């Protein structure tokens, strides 16, 4: 069993310094070039060289274990959000309109600290390790998808990732086994009707009226086409129509998201929404244009990886630390990794007075007391994954 004090105060303080650096200099999805340069500099200090086979600003480094019979991948995401941070904090973003509002600064610092510890204790690491510092988790195109396509999981036996969570109490660590997070796909719809005078609707084909039928029908996909035990959500997030009291517009634009907890449900909901768009619009004499944008697949926590993770949590932090979490309709592009390989995505609690605001909130902050737990998990996954 790894002693809980193996992550000493010096490493904890070093990790906090790294986290605060990333927090002060955030970069948006796909733009994390300075963050990547900083990560590469630290890795080189540890004696690790980045694998140049992968597209920037992703950073991948490999560690050769003493036995090398298994290869474990560990992943952190690096991107920030387009948010203006509330400045009433000890450490704030120096980039206007950009902040680490989801904890990725902590994830990157944690994985760097784990790499630092492993290189300093190389004789203890029997497995080969792949360190993945991933770009663009928050926005498409997904950094995870790109890395998988480029072969980052070639030869990998299992992959683990963590997420610091402001809605899980500090000191608690857990996950949902099986389908743990939903897929996330988007759609854009244009209802092309015939505009006209508001007082003479008989001469128009009203796309606003048609849109009400379409939105109602979409909810029937969830209530009548989706298996009652398979969670799914269709939400309309945007709608643009006319600008006048007495003019029926020519078209209506609709934007929405589809969330599903299984691969089959995601496919079915896509097919049904496309079919309904075209058929309902046609029934009123309008034309329905449907554009589907695939996002991220569901996150599936494999039972064998969950068994390892639960054992690691209990042995390292005690039975009281483990908490079984409910699946979430939130999405995470870690789903691309576990679609290909055995793996698990673990939530590290940090809910406290310091971390009391939800993710993606201008006042969101990390309770840095949770960072050591993240480091210990990454080290243990390297040892026992």
Short mmCIF file of C-alpha atoms in Angstrom, two decimals:
data_model
loop_
_atom_site.label_atom_id
_atom_site.label_comp_id
_atom_site.label_asym_id
_atom_site.label_seq_id
_atom_site.Cartn_x
_atom_site.Cartn_y
_atom_site.Cartn_z
CA UNK A 1 0.00 0.00 0.00
CA UNK A 2 1.27 3.48 -0.90
CA UNK A 3 1.67 5.52 2.26
CA UNK A 4 -0.51 8.62 2.20
CA UNK A 5 2.41 10.83 3.27
CA UNK A 6 4.53 9.84 0.27
CA UNK A 7 3.42 13.09 -1.40
CA UNK A 8 5.44 15.30 0.90
CA UNK A 9 4.92 18.96 1.71
CA UNK A 10 7.60 20.04 -0.75
CA UNK A 11 5.80 18.34 -3.66
CA UNK A 12 2.44 19.69 -2.50
CA UNK A 13 3.77 23.25 -2.43
CA UNK A 14 5.40 22.77 -5.82
CA UNK A 15 2.07 21.56 -7.25
CA UNK A 16 0.25 24.59 -5.86
CA UNK A 17 2.80 26.85 -7.55
CA UNK A 18 2.22 25.11 -10.88
CA UNK A 19 -1.54 25.28 -10.51
CA UNK A 20 -1.43 29.01 -9.78
CA UNK A 21 0.81 29.61 -12.78
CA UNK A 22 -1.67 27.85 -15.07
CA UNK A 23 -4.53 29.74 -13.45
CA UNK A 24 -2.92 33.11 -14.02
CA UNK A 25 -2.18 32.39 -17.68
CA UNK A 26 -5.19 30.50 -19.06
CA UNK A 27 -5.66 29.67 -22.72
CA UNK A 28 -8.79 28.71 -24.63
CA UNK A 29 -9.42 25.36 -26.31
CA UNK A 30 -6.99 24.68 -29.12
CA UNK A 31 -4.84 27.67 -28.16
CA UNK A 32 -2.87 26.20 -25.23
CA UNK A 33 0.55 26.71 -26.84
CA UNK A 34 2.17 28.61 -23.96
CA UNK A 35 0.71 26.12 -21.49
CA UNK A 36 2.15 23.30 -23.58
CA UNK A 37 5.57 24.98 -23.69
CA UNK A 38 5.54 25.29 -19.91
CA UNK A 39 4.54 21.64 -19.49
CA UNK A 40 7.31 20.54 -21.86
CA UNK A 41 9.89 22.57 -19.93
CA UNK A 42 8.89 20.87 -16.67
CA UNK A 43 8.88 17.41 -18.25
CA UNK A 44 12.38 17.96 -19.63
CA UNK A 45 13.52 18.93 -16.13
CA UNK A 46 12.32 15.48 -15.01
CA UNK A 47 14.22 13.77 -17.82
CA UNK A 48 11.15 13.16 -20.00
CA UNK A 49 10.95 14.13 -23.67
CA UNK A 50 7.69 14.91 -25.49
CA UNK A 51 6.60 12.48 -28.17
CA UNK A 52 6.62 14.58 -31.36
CA UNK A 53 4.24 12.23 -33.20
CA UNK A 54 1.25 14.11 -31.79
CA UNK A 55 -0.21 17.42 -32.91
CA UNK A 56 0.38 20.55 -30.84
CA UNK A 57 -0.69 21.91 -28.48
CA UNK A 58 -1.26 18.40 -27.11
CA UNK A 59 1.72 17.12 -25.11
CA UNK A 60 2.46 13.41 -24.74
CA UNK A 61 5.43 11.92 -22.88
CA UNK A 62 6.37 8.32 -22.17
CA UNK A 63 8.03 6.72 -19.17
CA UNK A 64 9.69 3.31 -19.39
CA UNK A 65 8.87 1.10 -16.40
CA UNK A 66 11.25 -1.38 -14.86
CA UNK A 67 9.27 -4.33 -16.24
CA UNK A 68 7.12 -2.78 -18.96
CA UNK A 69 4.60 -5.63 -19.10
CA UNK A 70 1.68 -3.19 -18.98
CA UNK A 71 1.23 0.35 -20.22
CA UNK A 72 -0.96 2.79 -18.30
CA UNK A 73 -2.08 6.13 -19.73
CA UNK A 74 -2.82 9.08 -17.43
CA UNK A 75 -4.65 12.10 -18.81
CA UNK A 76 -5.05 15.76 -17.84
CA UNK A 77 -6.83 18.50 -19.80
CA UNK A 78 -5.28 21.97 -20.21
CA UNK A 79 -7.89 24.37 -21.66
CA UNK A 80 -9.71 27.24 -19.99
CA UNK A 81 -13.10 28.89 -20.58
CA UNK A 82 -14.27 32.14 -22.19
CA UNK A 83 -15.31 33.66 -18.85
CA UNK A 84 -14.42 36.89 -17.08
CA UNK A 85 -13.21 35.82 -13.65
CA UNK A 86 -14.45 37.43 -10.47
CA UNK A 87 -11.33 39.09 -9.07
CA UNK A 88 -12.09 38.63 -5.38
CA UNK A 89 -9.56 35.79 -5.04
CA UNK A 90 -5.91 35.38 -4.03
CA UNK A 91 -5.01 34.10 -7.52
CA UNK A 92 -6.80 35.36 -10.62
CA UNK A 93 -6.46 35.21 -14.38
CA UNK A 94 -4.31 37.85 -16.05
CA UNK A 95 -6.05 37.28 -19.41
CA UNK A 96 -9.25 39.34 -19.86
CA UNK A 97 -12.28 37.20 -20.63
CA UNK A 98 -10.48 33.89 -20.08
CA UNK A 99 -10.34 31.85 -16.88
CA UNK A 100 -9.83 28.34 -15.60
CA UNK A 101 -13.41 27.87 -14.47
CA UNK A 102 -13.52 24.06 -14.48
CA UNK A 103 -10.37 22.88 -12.69
CA UNK A 104 -8.17 22.00 -15.65
CA UNK A 105 -5.34 24.06 -14.17
CA UNK A 106 -5.45 21.69 -11.21
CA UNK A 107 -5.56 18.60 -13.42
CA UNK A 108 -2.47 19.71 -15.36
CA UNK A 109 -0.56 20.54 -12.17
CA UNK A 110 -1.51 17.18 -10.62
CA UNK A 111 -0.28 15.15 -13.60
CA UNK A 112 2.94 17.15 -13.71
CA UNK A 113 3.46 16.44 -10.01
CA UNK A 114 2.83 12.73 -10.57
CA UNK A 115 5.39 12.72 -13.40
CA UNK A 116 7.87 14.51 -11.14
CA UNK A 117 7.38 11.94 -8.38
CA UNK A 118 7.61 8.96 -10.73
CA UNK A 119 10.83 10.08 -12.35
CA UNK A 120 12.32 10.67 -8.92
CA UNK A 121 11.19 7.19 -7.80
CA UNK A 122 11.70 5.39 -11.08
CA UNK A 123 12.64 2.04 -9.54
CA UNK A 124 9.14 1.76 -8.00
CA UNK A 125 7.35 2.08 -11.36
CA UNK A 126 7.08 -1.31 -13.07
CA UNK A 127 4.52 -0.28 -15.72
CA UNK A 128 5.17 1.87 -18.75
CA UNK A 129 3.38 5.21 -18.38
CA UNK A 130 1.95 7.53 -21.03
CA UNK A 131 1.42 11.07 -19.75
CA UNK A 132 -1.28 12.85 -21.79
CA UNK A 133 -1.64 16.62 -21.43
CA UNK A 134 -4.63 17.21 -23.67
CA UNK A 135 -5.78 20.28 -25.52
CA UNK A 136 -9.39 21.27 -26.15
CA UNK A 137 -11.66 19.35 -23.82
CA UNK A 138 -14.21 22.16 -23.54
CA UNK A 139 -14.77 22.81 -27.24
CA UNK A 140 -14.86 20.93 -30.54
CA UNK A 141 -12.83 19.71 -32.27
CA UNK A 142 -11.97 17.48 -29.33
CA UNK A 143 -8.35 17.07 -28.36
CA UNK A 144 -9.07 13.55 -27.13
CA UNK A 145 -10.56 12.54 -30.48
CA UNK A 146 -7.54 13.93 -32.29
CA UNK A 147 -5.08 12.10 -30.06
CA UNK A 148 -6.92 8.80 -30.39
CA UNK A 149 -6.90 9.17 -34.17
CA UNK A 150 -3.16 9.85 -34.02
CA UNK A 151 -2.58 6.63 -32.06
CA UNK A 152 -1.98 7.83 -28.51
CA UNK A 153 -3.60 4.65 -27.16
CA UNK A 154 -1.56 2.25 -29.27
CA UNK A 155 -0.14 -0.35 -26.88
CA UNK A 156 -2.01 1.10 -23.89
CA UNK A 157 -3.65 -1.42 -21.56
CA UNK A 158 -5.69 0.98 -19.45
CA UNK A 159 -6.29 4.73 -19.13
CA UNK A 160 -7.29 6.81 -16.10
CA UNK A 161 -8.32 10.41 -15.68
CA UNK A 162 -9.52 12.54 -12.79
CA UNK A 163 -11.71 15.59 -12.35
CA UNK A 164 -11.73 17.93 -9.36
CA UNK A 165 -15.40 18.40 -8.43
CA UNK A 166 -16.95 21.30 -6.53
CA UNK A 167 -20.16 19.34 -5.90
CA UNK A 168 -18.41 16.39 -4.21
CA UNK A 169 -17.29 17.03 -0.61
CA UNK A 170 -13.61 17.59 0.06
CA UNK A 171 -12.08 14.27 1.12
CA UNK A 172 -14.50 12.15 -0.90
CA UNK A 173 -13.48 10.38 -4.11
CA UNK A 174 -15.71 8.31 -6.34
CA UNK A 175 -17.27 7.45 -9.67
CA UNK A 176 -20.23 5.77 -11.33
CA UNK A 177 -19.52 2.35 -12.79
CA UNK A 178 -20.59 1.67 -16.36
CA UNK A 179 -22.03 4.59 -18.31
CA UNK A 180 -21.00 7.50 -16.09
CA UNK A 181 -21.40 10.59 -18.29
CA UNK A 182 -23.55 11.35 -21.31
CA UNK A 183 -22.72 11.87 -24.93
CA UNK A 184 -23.00 15.43 -26.21
CA UNK A 185 -24.00 16.18 -29.81
CA UNK A 186 -25.38 19.39 -31.31
CA UNK A 187 -27.85 20.19 -34.06
CA UNK A 188 -28.75 23.24 -36.13
CA UNK A 189 -32.14 23.47 -37.83
CA UNK A 190 -33.45 25.93 -40.37
CA UNK A 191 -37.19 25.90 -40.98
CA UNK A 192 -37.65 27.48 -44.38
CA UNK A 193 -41.19 28.75 -44.80
CA UNK A 194 -42.80 31.62 -46.69
CA UNK A 195 -42.85 35.01 -45.04
CA UNK A 196 -45.83 37.33 -45.13
CA UNK A 197 -48.02 39.88 -43.42
CA UNK A 198 -49.00 39.15 -39.82
CA UNK A 199 -52.60 40.01 -40.67
CA UNK A 200 -52.71 37.65 -43.64
CA UNK A 201 -51.28 34.32 -42.40
CA UNK A 202 -53.18 32.41 -45.08
CA UNK A 203 -50.69 33.68 -47.65
CA UNK A 204 -47.64 32.55 -45.65
CA UNK A 205 -46.12 29.33 -44.40
CA UNK A 206 -45.31 30.32 -40.83
CA UNK A 207 -42.00 28.82 -39.62
CA UNK A 208 -42.55 30.14 -36.09
CA UNK A 209 -45.77 28.16 -35.75
CA UNK A 210 -44.10 25.09 -37.29
CA UNK A 211 -41.23 25.38 -34.80
CA UNK A 212 -43.66 24.95 -31.89
CA UNK A 213 -44.77 21.60 -33.28
CA UNK A 214 -41.19 20.53 -33.86
CA UNK A 215 -40.02 21.38 -30.36
CA UNK A 216 -42.97 19.54 -28.83
CA UNK A 217 -42.34 16.52 -31.05
CA UNK A 218 -38.70 16.34 -30.01
CA UNK A 219 -39.78 15.69 -26.43
CA UNK A 220 -41.69 12.64 -27.65
CA UNK A 221 -38.35 11.15 -28.72
CA UNK A 222 -37.33 11.02 -25.06
CA UNK A 223 -40.71 10.00 -23.68
CA UNK A 224 -41.80 7.52 -26.35
CA UNK A 225 -38.82 6.35 -28.44
CA UNK A 226 -36.08 6.11 -25.80
CA UNK A 227 -35.99 3.05 -23.55
CA UNK A 228 -37.41 4.20 -20.18
CA UNK A 229 -34.28 2.98 -18.36
CA UNK A 230 -31.85 4.71 -20.74
CA UNK A 231 -31.38 8.38 -19.88
CA UNK A 232 -31.48 11.00 -22.61
CA UNK A 233 -32.10 14.72 -23.00
CA UNK A 234 -32.95 16.97 -25.95
CA UNK A 235 -32.68 20.67 -25.12
CA UNK A 236 -33.23 23.70 -27.32
CA UNK A 237 -30.62 26.31 -26.47
CA UNK A 238 -31.13 28.90 -29.20
CA UNK A 239 -33.82 30.23 -31.50
CA UNK A 240 -33.81 33.10 -33.99
CA UNK A 241 -36.84 34.26 -35.89
CA UNK A 242 -38.22 37.63 -37.05
CA UNK A 243 -37.86 41.16 -35.67
CA UNK A 244 -41.25 42.73 -36.24
CA UNK A 245 -44.70 42.64 -34.64
CA UNK A 246 -46.60 42.15 -37.89
CA UNK A 247 -44.22 40.29 -40.19
CA UNK A 248 -44.22 36.51 -40.43
CA UNK A 249 -40.53 35.67 -41.00
CA UNK A 250 -39.26 33.59 -43.88
CA UNK A 251 -37.27 31.25 -41.67
CA UNK A 252 -36.54 30.16 -38.10
CA UNK A 253 -33.18 28.93 -36.87
CA UNK A 254 -32.97 26.51 -33.94
CA UNK A 255 -29.93 25.22 -32.04
CA UNK A 256 -29.97 22.39 -29.56
CA UNK A 257 -28.12 19.58 -27.86
CA UNK A 258 -28.70 15.83 -27.61
CA UNK A 259 -27.43 14.01 -24.53
CA UNK A 260 -27.59 10.24 -24.16
CA UNK A 261 -26.20 7.69 -21.74
CA UNK A 262 -25.61 4.93 -24.31
CA UNK A 263 -24.20 4.79 -27.84
CA UNK A 264 -27.42 3.31 -29.25
CA UNK A 265 -29.58 5.98 -27.62
CA UNK A 266 -27.42 8.78 -29.04
CA UNK A 267 -27.73 7.34 -32.55
CA UNK A 268 -31.48 6.82 -32.25
CA UNK A 269 -32.08 10.38 -30.97
CA UNK A 270 -30.08 11.82 -33.85
CA UNK A 271 -32.01 9.82 -36.44
CA UNK A 272 -35.39 10.65 -34.89
CA UNK A 273 -34.77 14.40 -34.62
CA UNK A 274 -33.62 14.55 -38.23
CA UNK A 275 -36.65 12.54 -39.39
CA UNK A 276 -39.09 14.70 -37.41
CA UNK A 277 -37.54 17.91 -38.69
CA UNK A 278 -38.01 16.95 -42.31
CA UNK A 279 -41.42 15.29 -41.98
CA UNK A 280 -43.11 17.90 -39.76
CA UNK A 281 -41.84 20.79 -41.85
CA UNK A 282 -42.96 19.04 -45.03
CA UNK A 283 -46.44 18.43 -43.60
CA UNK A 284 -46.91 22.20 -43.35
CA UNK A 285 -45.41 22.91 -46.77
CA UNK A 286 -42.09 24.12 -45.38
CA UNK A 287 -38.57 22.75 -45.81
CA UNK A 288 -36.63 21.51 -42.80
CA UNK A 289 -32.85 21.68 -43.01
CA UNK A 290 -31.09 19.62 -40.33
CA UNK A 291 -27.35 19.81 -39.57
CA UNK A 292 -25.95 17.37 -36.98
CA UNK A 293 -22.59 18.00 -35.31
CA UNK A 294 -21.18 14.94 -33.49
CA UNK A 295 -19.55 15.84 -30.20
CA UNK A 296 -18.36 13.42 -27.54
CA UNK A 297 -19.41 9.82 -26.87
CA UNK A 298 -20.62 8.67 -23.44
CA UNK A 299 -17.99 8.06 -20.77
CA UNK A 300 -18.02 4.37 -19.97
CA UNK A 301 -16.18 3.34 -16.81
CA UNK A 302 -15.12 -0.26 -17.42
CA UNK A 303 -15.79 -2.65 -14.51
CA UNK A 304 -12.20 -3.94 -14.40
CA UNK A 305 -10.81 -0.41 -14.23
CA UNK A 306 -13.41 0.54 -11.62
CA UNK A 307 -12.30 -2.42 -9.50
CA UNK A 308 -8.72 -1.13 -9.60
CA UNK A 309 -9.84 2.44 -8.86
CA UNK A 310 -12.02 1.48 -5.90
CA UNK A 311 -9.23 -0.61 -4.41
CA UNK A 312 -6.76 2.25 -4.87
CA UNK A 313 -9.10 4.76 -3.20
CA UNK A 314 -9.86 2.54 -0.19
CA UNK A 315 -6.25 1.43 0.35
CA UNK A 316 -4.87 4.94 0.00
CA UNK A 317 -7.51 7.06 1.73
CA UNK A 318 -9.67 4.61 3.71
CA UNK A 319 -13.13 3.15 3.13
CA UNK A 320 -14.88 6.35 4.22
CA UNK A 321 -13.27 8.26 1.35
CA UNK A 322 -14.93 6.23 -1.40
CA UNK A 323 -18.33 7.40 -2.59
CA UNK A 324 -20.48 5.80 -5.27
CA UNK A 325 -21.70 8.58 -7.54
CA UNK A 326 -24.72 8.77 -9.80
CA UNK A 327 -24.27 9.04 -13.58
CA UNK A 328 -24.28 12.60 -14.91
CA UNK A 329 -25.80 14.08 -18.06
CA UNK A 330 -22.74 16.28 -18.29
CA UNK A 331 -20.25 15.37 -21.00
CA UNK A 332 -16.48 14.79 -21.13
CA UNK A 333 -14.31 13.95 -24.11
CA UNK A 334 -12.56 11.33 -21.97
CA UNK A 335 -15.29 9.22 -23.57
CA UNK A 336 -13.15 8.94 -26.72
CA UNK A 337 -10.43 7.15 -24.73
CA UNK A 338 -12.67 4.66 -22.93
CA UNK A 339 -14.52 3.93 -26.16
CA UNK A 340 -11.24 2.40 -27.37
CA UNK A 341 -9.54 1.09 -24.21
CA UNK A 342 -10.32 -0.08 -20.69
CA UNK A 343 -10.35 2.86 -18.32
CA UNK A 344 -12.09 4.90 -15.66
CA UNK A 345 -12.78 8.56 -14.94
CA UNK A 346 -12.59 9.45 -11.25
CA UNK A 347 -14.11 12.44 -9.43
CA UNK A 348 -12.03 14.00 -6.64
CA UNK A 349 -14.13 16.00 -4.20
CA UNK A 350 -13.20 19.54 -3.21
CA UNK A 351 -16.50 21.08 -2.09
CA UNK A 352 -15.71 23.49 0.72
CA UNK A 353 -16.00 27.16 1.61
CA UNK A 354 -13.20 27.84 -0.88
CA UNK A 355 -14.75 25.74 -3.64
CA UNK A 356 -18.45 26.41 -3.21
CA UNK A 357 -19.38 27.68 -6.67
CA UNK A 358 -20.28 25.41 -9.58
CA UNK A 359 -18.02 24.71 -12.51
CA UNK A 360 -18.13 27.33 -15.31
CA UNK A 361 -19.06 30.07 -12.80
CA UNK A 362 -17.04 33.33 -12.62
CA UNK A 363 -16.45 32.72 -8.90
CA UNK A 364 -15.41 29.07 -9.33
CA UNK A 365 -12.20 28.21 -7.51
CA UNK A 366 -10.18 25.14 -6.58
CA UNK A 367 -9.65 24.14 -2.99
CA UNK A 368 -5.96 23.35 -3.23
CA UNK A 369 -6.29 20.97 -0.29
CA UNK A 370 -7.66 18.48 -2.85
CA UNK A 371 -4.51 18.49 -5.00
CA UNK A 372 -2.54 15.90 -2.96
CA UNK A 373 -5.35 13.37 -3.36
CA UNK A 374 -5.19 13.79 -7.12
CA UNK A 375 -1.43 13.25 -7.15
CA UNK A 376 -1.69 10.11 -5.02
CA UNK A 377 -4.39 8.70 -7.29
CA UNK A 378 -2.29 9.22 -10.41
CA UNK A 379 0.74 7.61 -8.77
CA UNK A 380 -1.32 4.64 -7.59
CA UNK A 381 -2.88 4.15 -11.02
CA UNK A 382 0.65 4.06 -12.43
CA UNK A 383 1.67 1.47 -9.86
CA UNK A 384 -1.44 -0.73 -9.92
CA UNK A 385 -3.42 0.11 -13.05
#
